[in-house]
Amino acid sequence: TRRCWGNTIWRLNDSWPIIYWSAIDYYLEPKIPYYFLRRSYSPVLVCFERTDDRIAVWIVNDSPKAVSGKLILQSMRFDGKIRGKLTAEVTVKPGESRRCLDATDLGPINLRGEFLKAEFGGQSVTYLLMGERYLHLPKPGLSAEQIGGKIKVSTKAFARQVTLEAQGVTGAVFEDNFFDMAPGQNRSIRIINSAGARELQVRAVGAKPITVTLTGT
């Protein structure tokens, strides 16, 4: 069990149009760090820890109630074939963080052609074992469509850095952005503010960009 007694974000936004390491730009459009921060501040967080001799899955519970459920850890190829699987029944108290599963029992893992996926309480988190440029990533086979106020994104193979970008405008905000998707996964991302855009582009590493015409936003 570990505890963190707080942290500080520096800095959140830009006060004029510049290139800087802020999370939100001058036009109030979130940058890549904003969405990573948003995910990391989830009340219940599933995450990976890598040390010199192991990879482990942690659950951090910053919510006011205990969380319980089945934690599933899988090693998978980028095309979706499951290479190994571990499960554990987990309970994490309020304000507690726990190392819940050790990936060692999954056996050997192909660093360039496989990844780890953890699922708990409706969350699905992926972990890459090497830098992106060293991976043997297939073409993901993305598809995207608007359903009401959301964009449904699907992928056949592993999709690296799925990006939603409003065309011709600044200030668009989405429920999530700049995320990885496991093979066969579907996600529906709410459009919080389209900034008046009539088109949206959905893309990922190695994927042909998809243009979605927006209606009713």
PDB file of C-alpha atoms in Angstrom:
ATOM      1  CA  THR A   1       0.000   0.000   0.000  1.00  0.00           C
ATOM      2  CA  ARG A   2       1.247   3.473  -0.874  1.00  0.00           C
ATOM      3  CA  ARG A   3      -0.059   6.967  -0.275  1.00  0.00           C
ATOM      4  CA  CYS A   4       0.418  10.227  -2.150  1.00  0.00           C
ATOM      5  CA  TRP A   5      -0.219  13.366  -0.118  1.00  0.00           C
ATOM      6  CA  GLY A   6      -0.933  15.606  -3.112  1.00  0.00           C
ATOM      7  CA  ASN A   7       0.535  17.077  -6.273  1.00  0.00           C
ATOM      8  CA  THR A   8       0.428  20.274  -8.317  1.00  0.00           C
ATOM      9  CA  ILE A   9      -0.260  20.795 -12.016  1.00  0.00           C
ATOM     10  CA  TRP A  10       2.040  23.381 -13.589  1.00  0.00           C
ATOM     11  CA  ARG A  11       0.831  24.842 -15.694  1.00  0.00           C
ATOM     12  CA  LEU A  12      -2.834  24.368 -16.616  1.00  0.00           C
ATOM     13  CA  ASN A  13      -3.472  26.878 -19.422  1.00  0.00           C
ATOM     14  CA  ASP A  14      -1.864  29.431 -21.745  1.00  0.00           C
ATOM     15  CA  SER A  15      -2.669  33.119 -21.312  1.00  0.00           C
ATOM     16  CA  TRP A  16      -1.667  33.943 -24.915  1.00  0.00           C
ATOM     17  CA  PRO A  17      -1.108  31.957 -28.155  1.00  0.00           C
ATOM     18  CA  ILE A  18       2.269  30.282 -27.612  1.00  0.00           C
ATOM     19  CA  ILE A  19       3.872  26.853 -27.832  1.00  0.00           C
ATOM     20  CA  TYR A  20       4.235  25.728 -24.240  1.00  0.00           C
ATOM     21  CA  TRP A  21       3.827  22.690 -21.970  1.00  0.00           C
ATOM     22  CA  SER A  22       0.407  23.686 -20.657  1.00  0.00           C
ATOM     23  CA  ALA A  23      -2.596  21.329 -20.598  1.00  0.00           C
ATOM     24  CA  ILE A  24      -5.091  23.782 -22.193  1.00  0.00           C
ATOM     25  CA  ASP A  25      -4.242  26.232 -24.972  1.00  0.00           C
ATOM     26  CA  TYR A  26      -5.175  29.920 -25.346  1.00  0.00           C
ATOM     27  CA  TYR A  27      -8.345  28.989 -27.257  1.00  0.00           C
ATOM     28  CA  LEU A  28      -9.448  26.723 -24.365  1.00  0.00           C
ATOM     29  CA  GLU A  29      -8.887  23.562 -26.360  1.00  0.00           C
ATOM     30  CA  PRO A  30      -7.415  20.730 -24.257  1.00  0.00           C
ATOM     31  CA  LYS A  31      -4.003  19.469 -25.365  1.00  0.00           C
ATOM     32  CA  ILE A  32      -2.750  15.897 -25.086  1.00  0.00           C
ATOM     33  CA  PRO A  33      -1.629  16.257 -21.399  1.00  0.00           C
ATOM     34  CA  TYR A  34      -5.147  17.354 -20.354  1.00  0.00           C
ATOM     35  CA  TYR A  35      -6.691  14.017 -21.301  1.00  0.00           C
ATOM     36  CA  PHE A  36      -3.874  12.017 -19.688  1.00  0.00           C
ATOM     37  CA  LEU A  37      -4.308  14.039 -16.481  1.00  0.00           C
ATOM     38  CA  ARG A  38      -8.066  13.562 -16.578  1.00  0.00           C
ATOM     39  CA  ARG A  39      -7.666   9.789 -16.759  1.00  0.00           C
ATOM     40  CA  SER A  40      -5.035   9.741 -14.004  1.00  0.00           C
ATOM     41  CA  TYR A  41      -7.382  11.650 -11.675  1.00  0.00           C
ATOM     42  CA  SER A  42     -10.138   9.056 -11.967  1.00  0.00           C
ATOM     43  CA  PRO A  43     -11.589   8.287  -8.494  1.00  0.00           C
ATOM     44  CA  VAL A  44     -10.763   4.612  -9.082  1.00  0.00           C
ATOM     45  CA  LEU A  45      -7.614   4.149 -11.153  1.00  0.00           C
ATOM     46  CA  VAL A  46      -6.239   0.948 -12.665  1.00  0.00           C
ATOM     47  CA  CYS A  47      -2.571   1.341 -13.604  1.00  0.00           C
ATOM     48  CA  PHE A  48       0.670  -0.547 -14.230  1.00  0.00           C
ATOM     49  CA  GLU A  49       3.973  -0.445 -12.359  1.00  0.00           C
ATOM     50  CA  ARG A  50       7.190  -1.634 -13.998  1.00  0.00           C
ATOM     51  CA  THR A  51      10.321  -2.310 -11.979  1.00  0.00           C
ATOM     52  CA  ASP A  52      13.579  -4.077 -12.848  1.00  0.00           C
ATOM     53  CA  ASP A  53      12.134  -7.520 -12.090  1.00  0.00           C
ATOM     54  CA  ARG A  54       8.350  -7.332 -12.509  1.00  0.00           C
ATOM     55  CA  ILE A  55       5.291  -5.688 -13.983  1.00  0.00           C
ATOM     56  CA  ALA A  56       2.350  -5.326 -11.637  1.00  0.00           C
ATOM     57  CA  VAL A  57      -1.195  -3.981 -11.741  1.00  0.00           C
ATOM     58  CA  TRP A  58      -2.234  -1.464  -9.102  1.00  0.00           C
ATOM     59  CA  ILE A  59      -5.677  -0.209  -8.123  1.00  0.00           C
ATOM     60  CA  VAL A  60      -5.888   3.241  -6.543  1.00  0.00           C
ATOM     61  CA  ASN A  61      -9.136   4.081  -4.760  1.00  0.00           C
ATOM     62  CA  ASP A  62      -9.605   7.801  -4.093  1.00  0.00           C
ATOM     63  CA  SER A  63     -13.374   7.426  -3.801  1.00  0.00           C
ATOM     64  CA  PRO A  64     -15.258   7.549  -0.447  1.00  0.00           C
ATOM     65  CA  LYS A  65     -16.361   3.903  -0.715  1.00  0.00           C
ATOM     66  CA  ALA A  66     -14.619   0.552  -0.948  1.00  0.00           C
ATOM     67  CA  VAL A  67     -14.482  -1.012  -4.422  1.00  0.00           C
ATOM     68  CA  SER A  68     -14.658  -4.735  -5.111  1.00  0.00           C
ATOM     69  CA  GLY A  69     -14.689  -6.918  -8.192  1.00  0.00           C
ATOM     70  CA  LYS A  70     -12.758  -9.187 -10.491  1.00  0.00           C
ATOM     71  CA  LEU A  71      -9.448  -7.886 -11.857  1.00  0.00           C
ATOM     72  CA  ILE A  72      -8.488  -9.474 -15.192  1.00  0.00           C
ATOM     73  CA  LEU A  73      -4.963  -9.242 -16.592  1.00  0.00           C
ATOM     74  CA  GLN A  74      -4.203 -10.508 -20.099  1.00  0.00           C
ATOM     75  CA  SER A  75      -1.222 -10.623 -22.401  1.00  0.00           C
ATOM     76  CA  MET A  76      -2.384 -10.150 -25.990  1.00  0.00           C
ATOM     77  CA  ARG A  77      -0.986  -9.908 -29.477  1.00  0.00           C
ATOM     78  CA  PHE A  78      -1.743  -6.723 -31.373  1.00  0.00           C
ATOM     79  CA  ASP A  79      -4.114  -8.695 -33.616  1.00  0.00           C
ATOM     80  CA  GLY A  80      -6.203  -9.659 -30.574  1.00  0.00           C
ATOM     81  CA  LYS A  81      -5.057 -13.223 -29.853  1.00  0.00           C
ATOM     82  CA  ILE A  82      -4.895 -13.857 -26.087  1.00  0.00           C
ATOM     83  CA  ARG A  83      -1.548 -15.305 -24.973  1.00  0.00           C
ATOM     84  CA  GLY A  84      -2.162 -15.525 -21.218  1.00  0.00           C
ATOM     85  CA  LYS A  85      -4.711 -14.586 -18.572  1.00  0.00           C
ATOM     86  CA  LEU A  86      -4.755 -14.018 -14.791  1.00  0.00           C
ATOM     87  CA  THR A  87      -7.702 -13.112 -12.547  1.00  0.00           C
ATOM     88  CA  ALA A  88      -8.088 -12.044  -8.926  1.00  0.00           C
ATOM     89  CA  GLU A  89     -10.974 -10.999  -6.685  1.00  0.00           C
ATOM     90  CA  VAL A  90      -9.985  -7.597  -5.318  1.00  0.00           C
ATOM     91  CA  THR A  91     -11.256  -5.250  -2.613  1.00  0.00           C
ATOM     92  CA  VAL A  92      -9.640  -1.844  -2.135  1.00  0.00           C
ATOM     93  CA  LYS A  93     -10.616   0.381   0.781  1.00  0.00           C
ATOM     94  CA  PRO A  94     -11.287   4.144   0.465  1.00  0.00           C
ATOM     95  CA  GLY A  95      -8.020   6.092   0.234  1.00  0.00           C
ATOM     96  CA  GLU A  96      -6.032   2.913  -0.388  1.00  0.00           C
ATOM     97  CA  SER A  97      -3.732   1.867  -3.241  1.00  0.00           C
ATOM     98  CA  ARG A  98      -2.804  -1.790  -3.706  1.00  0.00           C
ATOM     99  CA  ARG A  99      -0.578  -3.906  -5.895  1.00  0.00           C
ATOM    100  CA  CYS A 100      -3.133  -6.510  -6.957  1.00  0.00           C
ATOM    101  CA  LEU A 101      -1.615  -8.734  -9.665  1.00  0.00           C
ATOM    102  CA  ASP A 102       1.891  -9.647 -10.778  1.00  0.00           C
ATOM    103  CA  ALA A 103       2.313 -10.277 -14.518  1.00  0.00           C
ATOM    104  CA  THR A 104       5.200 -12.727 -13.960  1.00  0.00           C
ATOM    105  CA  ASP A 105       2.878 -15.748 -14.039  1.00  0.00           C
ATOM    106  CA  LEU A 106       1.803 -14.851 -17.576  1.00  0.00           C
ATOM    107  CA  GLY A 107       5.146 -16.211 -18.740  1.00  0.00           C
ATOM    108  CA  PRO A 108       7.353 -14.867 -21.567  1.00  0.00           C
ATOM    109  CA  ILE A 109       5.984 -11.877 -23.479  1.00  0.00           C
ATOM    110  CA  ASN A 110       6.982 -10.711 -26.965  1.00  0.00           C
ATOM    111  CA  LEU A 111       8.002  -7.109 -26.277  1.00  0.00           C
ATOM    112  CA  ARG A 112       7.502  -5.894 -29.849  1.00  0.00           C
ATOM    113  CA  GLY A 113       4.367  -7.825 -30.742  1.00  0.00           C
ATOM    114  CA  GLU A 114       2.309  -8.049 -27.552  1.00  0.00           C
ATOM    115  CA  PHE A 115       0.843  -5.828 -24.840  1.00  0.00           C
ATOM    116  CA  LEU A 116      -0.867  -6.122 -21.475  1.00  0.00           C
ATOM    117  CA  LYS A 117      -4.513  -5.327 -20.774  1.00  0.00           C
ATOM    118  CA  ALA A 118      -6.119  -4.953 -17.336  1.00  0.00           C
ATOM    119  CA  GLU A 119      -9.873  -4.767 -16.709  1.00  0.00           C
ATOM    120  CA  PHE A 120     -11.621  -3.822 -13.479  1.00  0.00           C
ATOM    121  CA  GLY A 121     -14.911  -2.153 -12.634  1.00  0.00           C
ATOM    122  CA  GLY A 122     -15.688  -1.182 -16.225  1.00  0.00           C
ATOM    123  CA  GLN A 123     -12.204   0.183 -16.877  1.00  0.00           C
ATOM    124  CA  SER A 124      -9.956  -1.266 -19.584  1.00  0.00           C
ATOM    125  CA  VAL A 125      -6.304  -0.194 -19.485  1.00  0.00           C
ATOM    126  CA  THR A 126      -3.517  -1.188 -21.867  1.00  0.00           C
ATOM    127  CA  TYR A 127       0.234  -1.202 -21.309  1.00  0.00           C
ATOM    128  CA  LEU A 128       2.910  -1.230 -24.021  1.00  0.00           C
ATOM    129  CA  LEU A 129       6.177  -2.994 -23.260  1.00  0.00           C
ATOM    130  CA  MET A 130       8.434  -0.941 -25.553  1.00  0.00           C
ATOM    131  CA  GLY A 131       8.556   2.470 -27.171  1.00  0.00           C
ATOM    132  CA  GLU A 132       6.121   3.007 -30.022  1.00  0.00           C
ATOM    133  CA  ARG A 133       8.791   3.116 -32.742  1.00  0.00           C
ATOM    134  CA  TYR A 134       9.977  -0.408 -31.835  1.00  0.00           C
ATOM    135  CA  LEU A 135       6.532  -2.044 -31.964  1.00  0.00           C
ATOM    136  CA  HIS A 136       5.219  -4.231 -34.777  1.00  0.00           C
ATOM    137  CA  LEU A 137       1.846  -2.515 -34.966  1.00  0.00           C
ATOM    138  CA  PRO A 138      -0.672  -3.740 -37.565  1.00  0.00           C
ATOM    139  CA  LYS A 139      -3.107  -1.479 -39.356  1.00  0.00           C
ATOM    140  CA  PRO A 140      -5.849  -1.081 -36.739  1.00  0.00           C
ATOM    141  CA  GLY A 141      -8.914  -1.161 -38.988  1.00  0.00           C
ATOM    142  CA  LEU A 142     -10.657   1.825 -37.379  1.00  0.00           C
ATOM    143  CA  SER A 143     -14.290   2.753 -37.935  1.00  0.00           C
ATOM    144  CA  ALA A 144     -16.184   5.750 -36.547  1.00  0.00           C
ATOM    145  CA  GLU A 145     -19.708   7.172 -36.638  1.00  0.00           C
ATOM    146  CA  GLN A 146     -21.815   9.729 -34.802  1.00  0.00           C
ATOM    147  CA  ILE A 147     -24.602   8.404 -32.618  1.00  0.00           C
ATOM    148  CA  GLY A 148     -26.465  11.295 -31.019  1.00  0.00           C
ATOM    149  CA  GLY A 149     -24.007  13.454 -29.104  1.00  0.00           C
ATOM    150  CA  LYS A 150     -21.294  10.798 -29.136  1.00  0.00           C
ATOM    151  CA  ILE A 151     -18.707   9.424 -31.545  1.00  0.00           C
ATOM    152  CA  LYS A 152     -18.568   5.620 -31.577  1.00  0.00           C
ATOM    153  CA  VAL A 153     -15.087   4.347 -32.422  1.00  0.00           C
ATOM    154  CA  SER A 154     -14.314   0.683 -33.131  1.00  0.00           C
ATOM    155  CA  THR A 155     -11.101  -1.120 -34.004  1.00  0.00           C
ATOM    156  CA  LYS A 156     -10.236  -4.599 -35.260  1.00  0.00           C
ATOM    157  CA  ALA A 157      -6.589  -4.617 -34.109  1.00  0.00           C
ATOM    158  CA  PHE A 158      -4.674  -2.600 -31.509  1.00  0.00           C
ATOM    159  CA  ALA A 159      -5.073   1.132 -32.189  1.00  0.00           C
ATOM    160  CA  ARG A 160      -2.345   3.438 -30.911  1.00  0.00           C
ATOM    161  CA  GLN A 161      -3.235   7.019 -29.941  1.00  0.00           C
ATOM    162  CA  VAL A 162      -6.777   7.323 -31.279  1.00  0.00           C
ATOM    163  CA  THR A 163      -7.312  11.045 -31.857  1.00  0.00           C
ATOM    164  CA  LEU A 164     -10.523  13.024 -32.352  1.00  0.00           C
ATOM    165  CA  GLU A 165      -9.983  16.401 -33.986  1.00  0.00           C
ATOM    166  CA  ALA A 166     -12.640  18.965 -34.920  1.00  0.00           C
ATOM    167  CA  GLN A 167     -11.909  20.348 -38.380  1.00  0.00           C
ATOM    168  CA  GLY A 168     -11.566  24.085 -39.061  1.00  0.00           C
ATOM    169  CA  VAL A 169     -12.211  25.291 -35.491  1.00  0.00           C
ATOM    170  CA  THR A 170     -10.464  25.622 -32.144  1.00  0.00           C
ATOM    171  CA  GLY A 171     -11.863  25.003 -28.673  1.00  0.00           C
ATOM    172  CA  ALA A 172     -13.429  21.561 -29.202  1.00  0.00           C
ATOM    173  CA  VAL A 173     -13.656  19.419 -26.047  1.00  0.00           C
ATOM    174  CA  PHE A 174     -14.313  15.673 -25.831  1.00  0.00           C
ATOM    175  CA  GLU A 175     -15.024  13.270 -22.991  1.00  0.00           C
ATOM    176  CA  ASP A 176     -11.712  11.545 -23.788  1.00  0.00           C
ATOM    177  CA  ASN A 177      -9.047  11.798 -26.467  1.00  0.00           C
ATOM    178  CA  PHE A 178      -5.555  10.543 -27.383  1.00  0.00           C
ATOM    179  CA  PHE A 179      -6.163   7.015 -26.069  1.00  0.00           C
ATOM    180  CA  ASP A 180      -5.192   3.462 -27.052  1.00  0.00           C
ATOM    181  CA  MET A 181      -7.764   0.796 -27.914  1.00  0.00           C
ATOM    182  CA  ALA A 182      -7.453  -2.972 -27.567  1.00  0.00           C
ATOM    183  CA  PRO A 183      -8.387  -5.252 -30.486  1.00  0.00           C
ATOM    184  CA  GLY A 184     -12.148  -5.559 -30.917  1.00  0.00           C
ATOM    185  CA  GLN A 185     -12.861  -2.710 -28.504  1.00  0.00           C
ATOM    186  CA  ASN A 186     -15.689  -0.205 -29.000  1.00  0.00           C
ATOM    187  CA  ARG A 187     -15.810   3.197 -27.321  1.00  0.00           C
ATOM    188  CA  SER A 188     -18.440   5.940 -27.364  1.00  0.00           C
ATOM    189  CA  ILE A 189     -16.888   9.360 -26.715  1.00  0.00           C
ATOM    190  CA  ARG A 190     -19.206  12.220 -25.764  1.00  0.00           C
ATOM    191  CA  ILE A 191     -18.753  15.523 -27.581  1.00  0.00           C
ATOM    192  CA  ILE A 192     -18.732  18.071 -24.771  1.00  0.00           C
ATOM    193  CA  ASN A 193     -18.222  21.077 -27.060  1.00  0.00           C
ATOM    194  CA  SER A 194     -17.960  20.824 -30.844  1.00  0.00           C
ATOM    195  CA  ALA A 195     -16.966  24.530 -31.103  1.00  0.00           C
ATOM    196  CA  GLY A 196     -19.279  24.743 -34.110  1.00  0.00           C
ATOM    197  CA  ALA A 197     -17.387  22.172 -36.179  1.00  0.00           C
ATOM    198  CA  ARG A 198     -19.257  20.448 -38.990  1.00  0.00           C
ATOM    199  CA  GLU A 199     -16.685  17.700 -39.463  1.00  0.00           C
ATOM    200  CA  LEU A 200     -14.607  15.555 -37.164  1.00  0.00           C
ATOM    201  CA  GLN A 201     -11.509  13.560 -38.063  1.00  0.00           C
ATOM    202  CA  VAL A 202     -10.704  10.308 -36.261  1.00  0.00           C
ATOM    203  CA  ARG A 203      -7.220   8.867 -36.721  1.00  0.00           C
ATOM    204  CA  ALA A 204      -4.619   6.604 -35.105  1.00  0.00           C
ATOM    205  CA  VAL A 205      -1.045   5.480 -35.767  1.00  0.00           C
ATOM    206  CA  GLY A 206      -1.003   3.558 -39.052  1.00  0.00           C
ATOM    207  CA  ALA A 207      -4.692   4.171 -39.755  1.00  0.00           C
ATOM    208  CA  LYS A 208      -6.245   6.090 -42.614  1.00  0.00           C
ATOM    209  CA  PRO A 209      -8.042   9.168 -41.162  1.00  0.00           C
ATOM    210  CA  ILE A 210     -11.830   8.911 -41.018  1.00  0.00           C
ATOM    211  CA  THR A 211     -13.989  12.011 -41.539  1.00  0.00           C
ATOM    212  CA  VAL A 212     -17.305  12.091 -39.680  1.00  0.00           C
ATOM    213  CA  THR A 213     -19.913  14.716 -40.640  1.00  0.00           C
ATOM    214  CA  LEU A 214     -21.441  16.146 -37.466  1.00  0.00           C
ATOM    215  CA  THR A 215     -25.146  16.799 -37.111  1.00  0.00           C
ATOM    216  CA  GLY A 216     -27.102  18.369 -34.289  1.00  0.00           C
ATOM    217  CA  THR A 217     -24.081  19.492 -32.237  1.00  0.00           C
TER     218      THR A 217
END
